PDB file of C-alpha atoms and ligand atoms in Angstrom:
ATOM      1  CA  MET A   1      19.445  21.974  33.637  1.00 62.00           C
ATOM      2  CA  SER A   2      22.940  21.661  32.100  1.00 76.00           C
ATOM      3  CA  ALA A   3      26.074  23.235  33.602  1.00 87.00           C
ATOM      4  CA  ALA A   4      27.130  26.641  32.333  1.00 94.00           C
ATOM      5  CA  MET A   5      29.287  26.201  29.237  1.00 96.00           C
ATOM      6  CA  ILE A   6      29.325  29.839  28.182  1.00 97.00           C
ATOM      7  CA  ARG A   7      31.021  32.670  30.035  1.00 97.00           C
ATOM      8  CA  SER A   8      29.980  36.154  29.172  1.00 97.00           C
ATOM      9  CA  GLU A   9      31.303  39.512  30.290  1.00 97.00           C
ATOM     10  CA  ARG A  10      31.091  43.093  29.117  1.00 97.00           C
ATOM     11  CA  CYS A  11      33.948  45.296  27.985  1.00 96.00           C
ATOM     12  CA  GLY A  12      32.167  48.617  27.477  1.00 96.00           C
ATOM     13  CA  GLN A  13      29.819  48.181  24.524  1.00 97.00           C
ATOM     14  CA  VAL A  14      31.482  44.909  23.502  1.00 98.00           C
ATOM     15  CA  ALA A  15      30.310  41.580  24.889  1.00 98.00           C
ATOM     16  CA  LEU A  16      33.032  38.957  25.315  1.00 98.00           C
ATOM     17  CA  VAL A  17      31.511  35.482  25.060  1.00 98.00           C
ATOM     18  CA  ARG A  18      33.658  32.427  25.777  1.00 98.00           C
ATOM     19  CA  LEU A  19      32.876  28.821  24.906  1.00 98.00           C
ATOM     20  CA  ALA A  20      33.910  27.106  28.120  1.00 97.00           C
ATOM     21  CA  SER A  21      32.903  23.462  28.100  1.00 97.00           C
ATOM     22  CA  ASP A  22      34.413  20.991  30.618  1.00 96.00           C
ATOM     23  CA  ASN A  23      36.406  19.624  27.691  1.00 97.00           C
ATOM     24  CA  PRO A  24      38.817  22.390  26.581  1.00 97.00           C
ATOM     25  CA  LEU A  25      38.305  21.261  22.977  1.00 98.00           C
ATOM     26  CA  ASN A  26      34.754  22.639  23.290  1.00 98.00           C
ATOM     27  CA  PRO A  27      32.759  19.936  21.487  1.00 97.00           C
ATOM     28  CA  LEU A  28      29.683  21.797  20.256  1.00 96.00           C
ATOM     29  CA  THR A  29      26.983  19.832  22.030  1.00 94.00           C
ATOM     30  CA  ASP A  30      23.301  20.753  21.764  1.00 91.00           C
ATOM     31  CA  ALA A  31      23.434  22.088  25.332  1.00 93.00           C
ATOM     32  CA  LEU A  32      26.426  24.323  24.585  1.00 95.00           C
ATOM     33  CA  MET A  33      24.870  25.644  21.382  1.00 95.00           C
ATOM     34  CA  ASP A  34      21.540  26.340  23.142  1.00 94.00           C
ATOM     35  CA  GLN A  35      23.371  28.321  25.815  1.00 96.00           C
ATOM     36  CA  LEU A  36      25.363  30.198  23.187  1.00 97.00           C
ATOM     37  CA  ILE A  37      22.207  31.172  21.296  1.00 96.00           C
ATOM     38  CA  ASP A  38      20.568  32.381  24.521  1.00 95.00           C
ATOM     39  CA  VAL A  39      23.517  34.675  25.240  1.00 96.00           C
ATOM     40  CA  LEU A  40      23.717  35.977  21.663  1.00 96.00           C
ATOM     41  CA  LEU A  41      19.973  36.670  21.564  1.00 94.00           C
ATOM     42  CA  ARG A  42      20.236  38.521  24.866  1.00 96.00           C
ATOM     43  CA  ASN A  43      22.998  40.683  23.395  1.00 96.00           C
ATOM     44  CA  GLU A  44      20.781  41.380  20.378  1.00 96.00           C
ATOM     45  CA  THR A  45      18.166  43.015  22.579  1.00 96.00           C
ATOM     46  CA  ASP A  46      20.607  44.776  24.922  1.00 96.00           C
ATOM     47  CA  PRO A  47      20.989  48.349  23.652  1.00 94.00           C
ATOM     48  CA  GLN A  48      24.321  48.670  25.478  1.00 95.00           C
ATOM     49  CA  VAL A  49      25.908  45.903  23.378  1.00 97.00           C
ATOM     50  CA  HIS A  50      27.018  46.953  19.902  1.00 97.00           C
ATOM     51  CA  ALA A  51      29.277  44.010  19.027  1.00 98.00           C
ATOM     52  CA  THR A  52      30.206  40.593  20.371  1.00 98.00           C
ATOM     53  CA  VAL A  53      33.564  38.819  20.481  1.00 98.00           C
ATOM     54  CA  LEU A  54      33.207  35.038  20.474  1.00 98.00           C
ATOM     55  CA  THR A  55      36.169  32.977  21.612  1.00 98.00           C
ATOM     56  CA  GLY A  56      37.104  29.566  23.001  1.00 98.00           C
ATOM     57  CA  SER A  57      39.598  28.045  25.430  1.00 98.00           C
ATOM     58  CA  ASP A  58      43.407  28.087  25.456  1.00 95.00           C
ATOM     59  CA  LYS A  59      43.331  24.876  23.414  1.00 98.00           C
ATOM     60  CA  ALA A  60      40.506  25.385  20.972  1.00 98.00           C
ATOM     61  CA  PHE A  61      37.903  27.712  19.606  1.00 98.00           C
ATOM     62  CA  ALA A  62      35.933  24.495  19.066  1.00 98.00           C
ATOM     63  CA  ALA A  63      36.848  21.066  17.704  1.00 98.00           C
ATOM     64  CA  GLY A  64      33.472  20.571  16.060  1.00 97.00           C
ATOM     65  CA  ALA A  65      30.071  19.135  16.783  1.00 96.00           C
ATOM     66  CA  ASP A  66      29.796  16.402  19.378  1.00 95.00           C
ATOM     67  CA  ILE A  67      31.058  13.216  17.728  1.00 96.00           C
ATOM     68  CA  VAL A  68      29.802  11.090  20.633  1.00 95.00           C
ATOM     69  CA  ALA A  69      26.214  12.270  20.045  1.00 92.00           C
ATOM     70  CA  MET A  70      26.531  12.044  16.245  1.00 94.00           C
ATOM     71  CA  SER A  71      27.852   8.473  16.408  1.00 95.00           C
ATOM     72  CA  LYS A  72      24.415   7.377  17.707  1.00 93.00           C
ATOM     73  CA  LEU A  73      22.286   9.236  15.182  1.00 92.00           C
ATOM     74  CA  ASP A  74      20.053   7.699  12.574  1.00 93.00           C
ATOM     75  CA  TYR A  75      18.414   9.463   9.653  1.00 93.00           C
ATOM     76  CA  ALA A  76      14.886   9.469  11.067  1.00 93.00           C
ATOM     77  CA  SER A  77      15.845  11.218  14.302  1.00 89.00           C
ATOM     78  CA  ALA A  78      18.362  13.581  12.635  1.00 89.00           C
ATOM     79  CA  PHE A  79      15.642  14.688  10.208  1.00 89.00           C
ATOM     80  CA  SER A  80      12.707  14.763  12.608  1.00 89.00           C
ATOM     81  CA  ASP A  81      14.584  16.653  15.338  1.00 84.00           C
ATOM     82  CA  ASP A  82      16.311  18.891  12.768  1.00 84.00           C
ATOM     83  CA  TYR A  83      19.544  17.718  14.396  1.00 83.00           C
ATOM     84  CA  ILE A  84      21.392  20.751  15.750  1.00 77.00           C
ATOM     85  CA  GLY A  85      20.152  22.826  12.802  1.00 77.00           C
ATOM     86  CA  ARG A  86      17.582  24.657  14.844  1.00 75.00           C
ATOM     87  CA  SER A  87      20.083  26.409  17.097  1.00 82.00           C
ATOM     88  CA  TRP A  88      22.910  26.877  14.580  1.00 90.00           C
ATOM     89  CA  ASP A  89      20.650  28.607  12.051  1.00 87.00           C
ATOM     90  CA  ARG A  90      19.816  31.329  14.552  1.00 91.00           C
ATOM     91  CA  ILE A  91      23.403  32.600  14.642  1.00 94.00           C
ATOM     92  CA  ARG A  92      23.096  34.072  11.199  1.00 90.00           C
ATOM     93  CA  THR A  93      20.005  36.008  12.243  1.00 92.00           C
ATOM     94  CA  ALA A  94      22.158  38.125  14.594  1.00 96.00           C
ATOM     95  CA  ARG A  95      22.029  41.724  13.395  1.00 97.00           C
ATOM     96  CA  LYS A  96      24.906  43.036  15.487  1.00 98.00           C
ATOM     97  CA  PRO A  97      28.483  42.197  14.451  1.00 98.00           C
ATOM     98  CA  LEU A  98      30.051  38.982  15.689  1.00 98.00           C
ATOM     99  CA  ILE A  99      33.839  38.798  15.844  1.00 98.00           C
ATOM    100  CA  ALA A 100      35.377  35.339  16.160  1.00 98.00           C
ATOM    101  CA  ALA A 101      38.659  35.343  18.088  1.00 98.00           C
ATOM    102  CA  VAL A 102      40.113  31.957  17.155  1.00 98.00           C
ATOM    103  CA  GLY A 103      42.965  30.361  19.053  1.00 98.00           C
ATOM    104  CA  GLY A 104      43.915  26.685  18.701  1.00 98.00           C
ATOM    105  CA  TYR A 105      41.604  24.281  16.884  1.00 98.00           C
ATOM    106  CA  ALA A 106      38.635  25.472  14.829  1.00 98.00           C
ATOM    107  CA  LEU A 107      37.606  22.217  13.189  1.00 98.00           C
ATOM    108  CA  GLY A 108      34.411  21.026  11.539  1.00 98.00           C
ATOM    109  CA  GLY A 109      31.528  22.845  13.207  1.00 98.00           C
ATOM    110  CA  GLY A 110      34.126  24.996  15.005  1.00 98.00           C
ATOM    111  CA  CYS A 111      35.436  26.299  11.693  1.00 98.00           C
ATOM    112  CA  GLU A 112      31.847  26.703  10.486  1.00 98.00           C
ATOM    113  CA  LEU A 113      30.922  28.641  13.621  1.00 98.00           C
ATOM    114  CA  ALA A 114      33.877  30.989  13.045  1.00 98.00           C
ATOM    115  CA  MET A 115      32.757  31.460   9.425  1.00 98.00           C
ATOM    116  CA  MET A 116      29.238  32.392  10.608  1.00 97.00           C
ATOM    117  CA  CYS A 117      30.827  35.352  12.378  1.00 98.00           C
ATOM    118  CA  ASP A 118      31.333  38.624  10.501  1.00 98.00           C
ATOM    119  CA  ILE A 119      35.037  39.065  11.203  1.00 98.00           C
ATOM    120  CA  VAL A 120      37.530  36.331  12.059  1.00 98.00           C
ATOM    121  CA  ILE A 121      40.709  37.209  13.945  1.00 98.00           C
ATOM    122  CA  ALA A 122      43.153  34.346  14.440  1.00 98.00           C
ATOM    123  CA  ALA A 123      45.931  33.694  16.914  1.00 98.00           C
ATOM    124  CA  ASP A 124      49.188  32.465  15.395  1.00 98.00           C
ATOM    125  CA  ASP A 125      48.456  28.965  16.759  1.00 98.00           C
ATOM    126  CA  ALA A 126      45.002  28.725  15.136  1.00 98.00           C
ATOM    127  CA  VAL A 127      44.218  25.649  13.042  1.00 98.00           C
ATOM    128  CA  PHE A 128      41.215  25.693  10.715  1.00 98.00           C
ATOM    129  CA  GLY A 129      39.762  22.683   8.971  1.00 98.00           C
ATOM    130  CA  GLN A 130      36.814  20.676   7.743  1.00 98.00           C
ATOM    131  CA  PRO A 131      37.862  17.126   8.722  1.00 98.00           C
ATOM    132  CA  GLU A 132      34.331  15.678   8.390  1.00 98.00           C
ATOM    133  CA  ILE A 133      35.351  13.528   5.428  1.00 98.00           C
ATOM    134  CA  LYS A 134      37.558  11.541   7.816  1.00 98.00           C
ATOM    135  CA  LEU A 135      34.433  10.723   9.859  1.00 98.00           C
ATOM    136  CA  GLY A 136      32.521   9.643   6.780  1.00 98.00           C
ATOM    137  CA  ILE A 137      30.256  12.693   6.690  1.00 97.00           C
ATOM    138  CA  VAL A 138      29.788  15.903   4.719  1.00 98.00           C
ATOM    139  CA  PRO A 139      30.302  19.256   6.493  1.00 98.00           C
ATOM    140  CA  GLY A 140      26.854  20.195   7.819  1.00 95.00           C
ATOM    141  CA  ALA A 141      26.910  23.811   8.966  1.00 95.00           C
ATOM    142  CA  GLY A 142      28.132  25.708   5.926  1.00 96.00           C
ATOM    143  CA  GLY A 143      31.612  24.292   5.337  1.00 98.00           C
ATOM    144  CA  THR A 144      30.926  23.511   1.693  1.00 98.00           C
ATOM    145  CA  GLN A 145      29.172  26.874   1.178  1.00 97.00           C
ATOM    146  CA  ARG A 146      30.942  29.515   3.251  1.00 97.00           C
ATOM    147  CA  LEU A 147      34.482  28.173   2.836  1.00 98.00           C
ATOM    148  CA  PRO A 148      34.483  28.493  -0.999  1.00 98.00           C
ATOM    149  CA  ARG A 149      32.996  31.980  -0.685  1.00 97.00           C
ATOM    150  CA  ALA A 150      35.851  32.894   1.657  1.00 97.00           C
ATOM    151  CA  VAL A 151      38.831  31.147   0.051  1.00 98.00           C
ATOM    152  CA  GLY A 152      37.724  30.179  -3.465  1.00 97.00           C
ATOM    153  CA  LYS A 153      36.821  26.829  -4.968  1.00 98.00           C
ATOM    154  CA  SER A 154      40.190  25.128  -5.262  1.00 98.00           C
ATOM    155  CA  THR A 155      41.317  25.761  -1.670  1.00 98.00           C
ATOM    156  CA  ALA A 156      37.873  24.870  -0.301  1.00 98.00           C
ATOM    157  CA  MET A 157      37.826  21.639  -2.311  1.00 98.00           C
ATOM    158  CA  LEU A 158      41.309  20.794  -1.061  1.00 98.00           C
ATOM    159  CA  ALA A 159      40.328  21.430   2.565  1.00 98.00           C
ATOM    160  CA  CYS A 160      36.957  19.601   2.428  1.00 98.00           C
ATOM    161  CA  LEU A 161      38.074  16.672   0.272  1.00 98.00           C
ATOM    162  CA  THR A 162      41.315  15.920   2.145  1.00 98.00           C
ATOM    163  CA  GLY A 163      40.191  17.028   5.599  1.00 98.00           C
ATOM    164  CA  GLU A 164      43.661  18.508   6.074  1.00 98.00           C
ATOM    165  CA  PRO A 165      43.879  21.671   8.206  1.00 98.00           C
ATOM    166  CA  LEU A 166      44.958  25.198   7.313  1.00 98.00           C
ATOM    167  CA  SER A 167      47.404  27.070   9.537  1.00 98.00           C
ATOM    168  CA  ALA A 168      46.727  30.639  10.673  1.00 98.00           C
ATOM    169  CA  SER A 169      49.134  32.032   8.069  1.00 98.00           C
ATOM    170  CA  GLU A 170      47.469  29.977   5.312  1.00 98.00           C
ATOM    171  CA  ALA A 171      44.039  31.146   6.499  1.00 98.00           C
ATOM    172  CA  LEU A 172      45.269  34.741   6.275  1.00 98.00           C
ATOM    173  CA  ALA A 173      46.782  34.262   2.824  1.00 98.00           C
ATOM    174  CA  TYR A 174      43.532  32.672   1.539  1.00 98.00           C
ATOM    175  CA  GLY A 175      41.281  35.359   3.058  1.00 98.00           C
ATOM    176  CA  LEU A 176      39.552  33.175   5.643  1.00 98.00           C
ATOM    177  CA  VAL A 177      40.652  35.515   8.445  1.00 98.00           C
ATOM    178  CA  SER A 178      41.164  39.280   8.588  1.00 98.00           C
ATOM    179  CA  LYS A 179      44.323  39.255  10.670  1.00 98.00           C
ATOM    180  CA  VAL A 180      46.652  37.025  12.663  1.00 98.00           C
ATOM    181  CA  VAL A 181      48.043  38.165  16.003  1.00 98.00           C
ATOM    182  CA  ALA A 182      50.279  36.676  18.682  1.00 98.00           C
ATOM    183  CA  ARG A 183      48.320  34.311  20.911  1.00 98.00           C
ATOM    184  CA  LYS A 184      48.644  36.474  23.989  1.00 98.00           C
ATOM    185  CA  ARG A 185      47.184  39.474  22.118  1.00 98.00           C
ATOM    186  CA  LEU A 186      44.173  37.644  20.643  1.00 98.00           C
ATOM    187  CA  ILE A 187      41.418  38.799  23.000  1.00 98.00           C
ATOM    188  CA  GLU A 188      42.856  42.276  23.399  1.00 98.00           C
ATOM    189  CA  GLU A 189      42.948  42.735  19.621  1.00 98.00           C
ATOM    190  CA  ALA A 190      39.441  41.319  19.072  1.00 98.00           C
ATOM    191  CA  ILE A 191      38.027  43.634  21.735  1.00 98.00           C
ATOM    192  CA  ARG A 192      39.944  46.575  20.254  1.00 98.00           C
ATOM    193  CA  VAL A 193      38.289  45.873  16.888  1.00 98.00           C
ATOM    194  CA  GLY A 194      34.917  45.444  18.648  1.00 98.00           C
ATOM    195  CA  GLU A 195      35.339  48.817  20.389  1.00 98.00           C
ATOM    196  CA  GLN A 196      36.310  50.474  17.118  1.00 98.00           C
ATOM    197  CA  ILE A 197      33.016  49.245  15.645  1.00 98.00           C
ATOM    198  CA  ALA A 198      30.942  49.846  18.777  1.00 97.00           C
ATOM    199  CA  ARG A 199      31.672  53.554  19.068  1.00 97.00           C
ATOM    200  CA  HIS A 200      29.633  54.163  15.912  1.00 97.00           C
ATOM    201  CA  SER A 201      25.869  54.488  15.507  1.00 98.00           C
ATOM    202  CA  LEU A 202      24.150  51.142  16.148  1.00 97.00           C
ATOM    203  CA  PRO A 203      21.559  51.388  13.326  1.00 97.00           C
ATOM    204  CA  VAL A 204      24.354  52.232  10.880  1.00 98.00           C
ATOM    205  CA  ILE A 205      26.431  49.278  12.128  1.00 98.00           C
ATOM    206  CA  VAL A 206      23.428  46.994  11.592  1.00 98.00           C
ATOM    207  CA  ALA A 207      22.699  48.456   8.141  1.00 98.00           C
ATOM    208  CA  ILE A 208      26.298  47.968   6.986  1.00 98.00           C
ATOM    209  CA  LYS A 209      26.285  44.342   8.177  1.00 98.00           C
ATOM    210  CA  GLU A 210      23.036  43.752   6.264  1.00 98.00           C
ATOM    211  CA  ALA A 211      24.425  45.376   3.137  1.00 98.00           C
ATOM    212  CA  VAL A 212      27.703  43.424   3.135  1.00 98.00           C
ATOM    213  CA  ASN A 213      25.818  40.163   3.716  1.00 97.00           C
ATOM    214  CA  ARG A 214      23.523  41.039   0.803  1.00 97.00           C
ATOM    215  CA  ALA A 215      26.596  40.860  -1.451  1.00 97.00           C
ATOM    216  CA  PHE A 216      26.602  37.088  -0.881  1.00 94.00           C
ATOM    217  CA  GLU A 217      22.886  36.645  -1.530  1.00 94.00           C
ATOM    218  CA  SER A 218      22.173  38.723  -4.643  1.00 96.00           C
ATOM    219  CA  SER A 219      23.313  39.861  -8.064  1.00 97.00           C
ATOM    220  CA  LEU A 220      25.531  42.955  -8.199  1.00 98.00           C
ATOM    221  CA  SER A 221      22.720  45.194  -9.444  1.00 98.00           C
ATOM    222  CA  GLU A 222      20.313  43.942  -6.738  1.00 98.00           C
ATOM    223  CA  GLY A 223      22.997  44.457  -4.109  1.00 98.00           C
ATOM    224  CA  LEU A 224      23.799  47.941  -5.343  1.00 98.00           C
ATOM    225  CA  LEU A 225      20.100  48.845  -5.298  1.00 98.00           C
ATOM    226  CA  PHE A 226      19.786  47.514  -1.736  1.00 98.00           C
ATOM    227  CA  GLU A 227      22.812  49.605  -0.733  1.00 98.00           C
ATOM    228  CA  ARG A 228      21.381  52.723  -2.432  1.00 98.00           C
ATOM    229  CA  ARG A 229      18.090  52.341  -0.554  1.00 98.00           C
ATOM    230  CA  LEU A 230      19.923  51.982   2.762  1.00 97.00           C
ATOM    231  CA  PHE A 231      22.092  54.973   1.885  1.00 98.00           C
ATOM    232  CA  HIS A 232      19.033  57.153   1.203  1.00 98.00           C
ATOM    233  CA  ALA A 233      17.266  55.845   4.328  1.00 97.00           C
ATOM    234  CA  GLY A 234      20.327  56.865   6.358  1.00 97.00           C
ATOM    235  CA  PHE A 235      19.306  60.532   5.999  1.00 97.00           C
ATOM    236  CA  SER A 236      16.367  59.814   8.306  1.00 97.00           C
ATOM    237  CA  PHE A 237      18.728  59.087  11.224  1.00 97.00           C
ATOM    238  CA  ALA A 238      19.648  61.735  13.769  1.00 97.00           C
ATOM    239  CA  ASP A 239      23.107  60.152  13.802  1.00 98.00           C
ATOM    240  CA  GLN A 240      23.670  61.173  10.166  1.00 98.00           C
ATOM    241  CA  LYS A 241      23.047  64.799  11.164  1.00 98.00           C
ATOM    242  CA  GLU A 242      25.309  64.404  14.196  1.00 98.00           C
ATOM    243  CA  GLY A 243      28.101  62.589  12.313  1.00 98.00           C
ATOM    244  CA  MET A 244      28.295  65.233   9.613  1.00 98.00           C
ATOM    245  CA  ALA A 245      27.906  68.165  12.030  1.00 98.00           C
ATOM    246  CA  ALA A 246      30.703  66.732  14.184  1.00 98.00           C
ATOM    247  CA  PHE A 247      32.965  66.458  11.143  1.00 98.00           C
ATOM    248  CA  LEU A 248      32.280  70.044  10.085  1.00 98.00           C
ATOM    249  CA  GLU A 249      32.723  71.349  13.634  1.00 98.00           C
ATOM    250  CA  ARG A 250      35.940  69.324  14.055  1.00 98.00           C
ATOM    251  CA  ARG A 251      34.710  67.474  17.138  1.00 98.00           C
ATOM    252  CA  GLN A 252      33.996  63.885  18.160  1.00 97.00           C
ATOM    253  CA  ALA A 253      30.510  62.704  17.150  1.00 97.00           C
ATOM    254  CA  ALA A 254      28.130  61.891  20.018  1.00 97.00           C
ATOM    255  CA  PHE A 255      25.871  59.296  18.425  1.00 98.00           C
ATOM    256  CA  GLN A 256      22.422  58.647  19.913  1.00 97.00           C
ATOM    257  CA  ASN A 257      21.864  55.361  18.076  1.00 96.00           C
ATOM    258  CA  ARG A 258      18.796  56.612  16.287  1.00 96.00           C
TER     259      ARG A 258
HETATM  260  N1  DAK B   1      33.310  15.710  19.813  1.00 63.26           N
HETATM  261  C1  DAK B   1      33.367  14.985  20.948  1.00 63.26           C
HETATM  262  N2  DAK B   1      34.513  14.732  21.623  1.00 63.26           N
HETATM  263  C2  DAK B   1      35.650  15.237  21.119  1.00 63.26           C
HETATM  264  C3  DAK B   1      35.667  16.000  19.921  1.00 63.26           C
HETATM  265  C4  DAK B   1      34.420  16.245  19.260  1.00 63.26           C
HETATM  266  N3  DAK B   1      34.329  16.984  18.138  1.00 63.26           N
HETATM  267  N4  DAK B   1      36.953  16.343  19.660  1.00 63.26           N
HETATM  268  C5  DAK B   1      37.702  15.817  20.662  1.00 63.26           C
HETATM  269  N5  DAK B   1      36.920  15.148  21.536  1.00 63.26           N
HETATM  270  C6  DAK B   1      37.319  14.453  22.745  1.00 63.26           C
HETATM  271  C7  DAK B   1      38.174  13.222  22.434  1.00 63.26           C
HETATM  272  O1  DAK B   1      37.360  12.116  22.130  1.00 63.26           O
HETATM  273  C8  DAK B   1      38.905  13.057  23.743  1.00 63.26           C
HETATM  274  O2  DAK B   1      38.007  12.465  24.676  1.00 63.26           O
HETATM  275  P1  DAK B   1      38.524  11.480  25.846  1.00 63.26           P
HETATM  276  O3  DAK B   1      39.194  10.355  25.125  1.00 63.26           O
HETATM  277  O4  DAK B   1      39.492  12.312  26.654  1.00 63.26           O
HETATM  278  O5  DAK B   1      37.272  11.108  26.572  1.00 63.26           O
HETATM  279  C9  DAK B   1      39.150  14.474  24.196  1.00 63.26           C
HETATM  280  O6  DAK B   1      38.194  15.274  23.518  1.00 63.26           O
HETATM  281  C10 DAK B   1      40.541  14.968  23.834  1.00 63.26           C
HETATM  282  O7  DAK B   1      40.718  14.734  22.455  1.00 63.26           O
HETATM  283  P2  DAK B   1      42.103  14.186  21.854  1.00 63.26           P
HETATM  284  O8  DAK B   1      42.710  13.206  22.777  1.00 63.26           O
HETATM  285  O9  DAK B   1      41.818  13.732  20.474  1.00 63.26           O
HETATM  286  O10 DAK B   1      42.978  15.525  21.878  1.00 63.26           O
HETATM  287  P3  DAK B   1      44.240  15.874  20.959  1.00 63.26           P
HETATM  288  O11 DAK B   1      44.816  17.110  21.541  1.00 63.26           O
HETATM  289  O12 DAK B   1      45.119  14.692  20.767  1.00 63.26           O
HETATM  290  O13 DAK B   1      43.637  16.202  19.512  1.00 63.26           O
HETATM  291  C11 DAK B   1      42.041  17.248  18.014  1.00 63.26           C
HETATM  292  C12 DAK B   1      42.856  17.360  19.329  1.00 63.26           C
HETATM  293  C13 DAK B   1      41.118  18.474  17.958  1.00 63.26           C
HETATM  294  C14 DAK B   1      43.019  17.320  16.812  1.00 63.26           C
HETATM  295  C15 DAK B   1      41.249  15.922  17.985  1.00 63.26           C
HETATM  296  O14 DAK B   1      40.559  15.808  19.209  1.00 63.26           O
HETATM  297  C16 DAK B   1      40.265  15.850  16.866  1.00 63.26           C
HETATM  298  O15 DAK B   1      40.668  15.589  15.711  1.00 63.26           O
HETATM  299  N6  DAK B   1      38.977  16.027  17.169  1.00 63.26           N
HETATM  300  C17 DAK B   1      37.897  15.826  16.227  1.00 63.26           C
HETATM  301  C18 DAK B   1      37.828  16.969  15.232  1.00 63.26           C
HETATM  302  C19 DAK B   1      36.720  16.740  14.215  1.00 63.26           C
HETATM  303  O16 DAK B   1      36.692  15.724  13.515  1.00 63.26           O
HETATM  304  N7  DAK B   1      35.772  17.676  14.139  1.00 63.26           N
HETATM  305  C20 DAK B   1      34.637  17.621  13.210  1.00 63.26           C
HETATM  306  C21 DAK B   1      33.472  16.958  13.875  1.00 63.26           C
HETATM  307  S1  DAK B   1      32.037  16.874  12.777  1.00 63.26           S
HETATM  308  C22 DAK B   1      25.420  20.850  11.714  1.00 63.26           C
HETATM  309  C23 DAK B   1      26.223  21.651  12.501  1.00 63.26           C
HETATM  310  C24 DAK B   1      27.535  21.275  12.738  1.00 63.26           C
HETATM  311  C25 DAK B   1      28.009  20.106  12.228  1.00 63.26           C
HETATM  312  C26 DAK B   1      27.208  19.309  11.453  1.00 63.26           C
HETATM  313  C27 DAK B   1      25.891  19.657  11.202  1.00 63.26           C
HETATM  314  N8  DAK B   1      24.076  21.210  11.455  1.00 63.26           N
HETATM  315  C28 DAK B   1      23.649  22.594  11.791  1.00 63.26           C
HETATM  316  C29 DAK B   1      23.173  20.344  10.790  1.00 63.26           C
HETATM  317  C30 DAK B   1      29.402  19.779  12.536  1.00 63.26           C
HETATM  318  C31 DAK B   1      29.979  18.564  12.383  1.00 63.26           C
HETATM  319  C32 DAK B   1      31.325  18.378  12.923  1.00 63.26           C
HETATM  320  O17 DAK B   1      31.904  19.291  13.499  1.00 63.26           O
END
């Protein structure tokens, strides 16, 4: 059994999950990723958790997949074992919101892990990049797919083809992150955003996440139809009645998450 590389705590209805490998650069080893998936899946089934903040160490969110392990790989074993794909793919099946709180390096798989999250909040010292080209490989966990969707083709090409990093302010200007805050306020701000989300009705939170993600998977008319169906279905929730009654009665809504 491998040592604990994930630290998890609860802040009300927000789970704070820290990547905490022995190496503060948090190389994303198989063992670390397996532990991360276990914690995220546990949060998925915990009705008290409405959102998760994922963060790293003082030095790095994560400096990428484990280069030591990758240096020994050959095609046959990478393919047969579905090298690290099996755990990484499960992150995008999370239905509850994931907020990446990125301080320091988010490189390679670290940048890709942040992009798998729904909201990315960066500290002013954050450094994002896809340096895989310098190792003689192609980004393998969405760098060539999610980065252009976030920042556009030209900036994504520049980042992936040169391997050169983006600063926090560049990431903000290009739309890779939602906001940049002072390093010492990073966790506080990410949890504040998590709490702002978490106080709402859980099925509505999940439906909105599904609908926004659908925008990246479908044509506009398919996406609009999907949204319309979810909108109509929303009238079956007790929380719709409560939300609207609370508005009309000028009081705080008390959502039941159903
Ligand atoms: N893996 C393993 N060890 C790493 C590492 C990594 N990604 N990054 C750093 N280290 C180790 C260093 O080897 C060094 O080890 P010791 O010499 O102390 O034993 C220690 O951490 C400290 O590193 P440095 O001495 O280099 O520290 P500095 O502060 O000088 O520099 C740095 C920090 C982050 C700029 C530098 O360490 C660096 O450039 N690291 C490599 C960044 C990188 O190239 N990342 C991309 C890796 S490729 C997939 C999923 C994911 C992926 C692929 C497929 N599927 C789902 C299929 C992802 C691929 C990648 O991420």
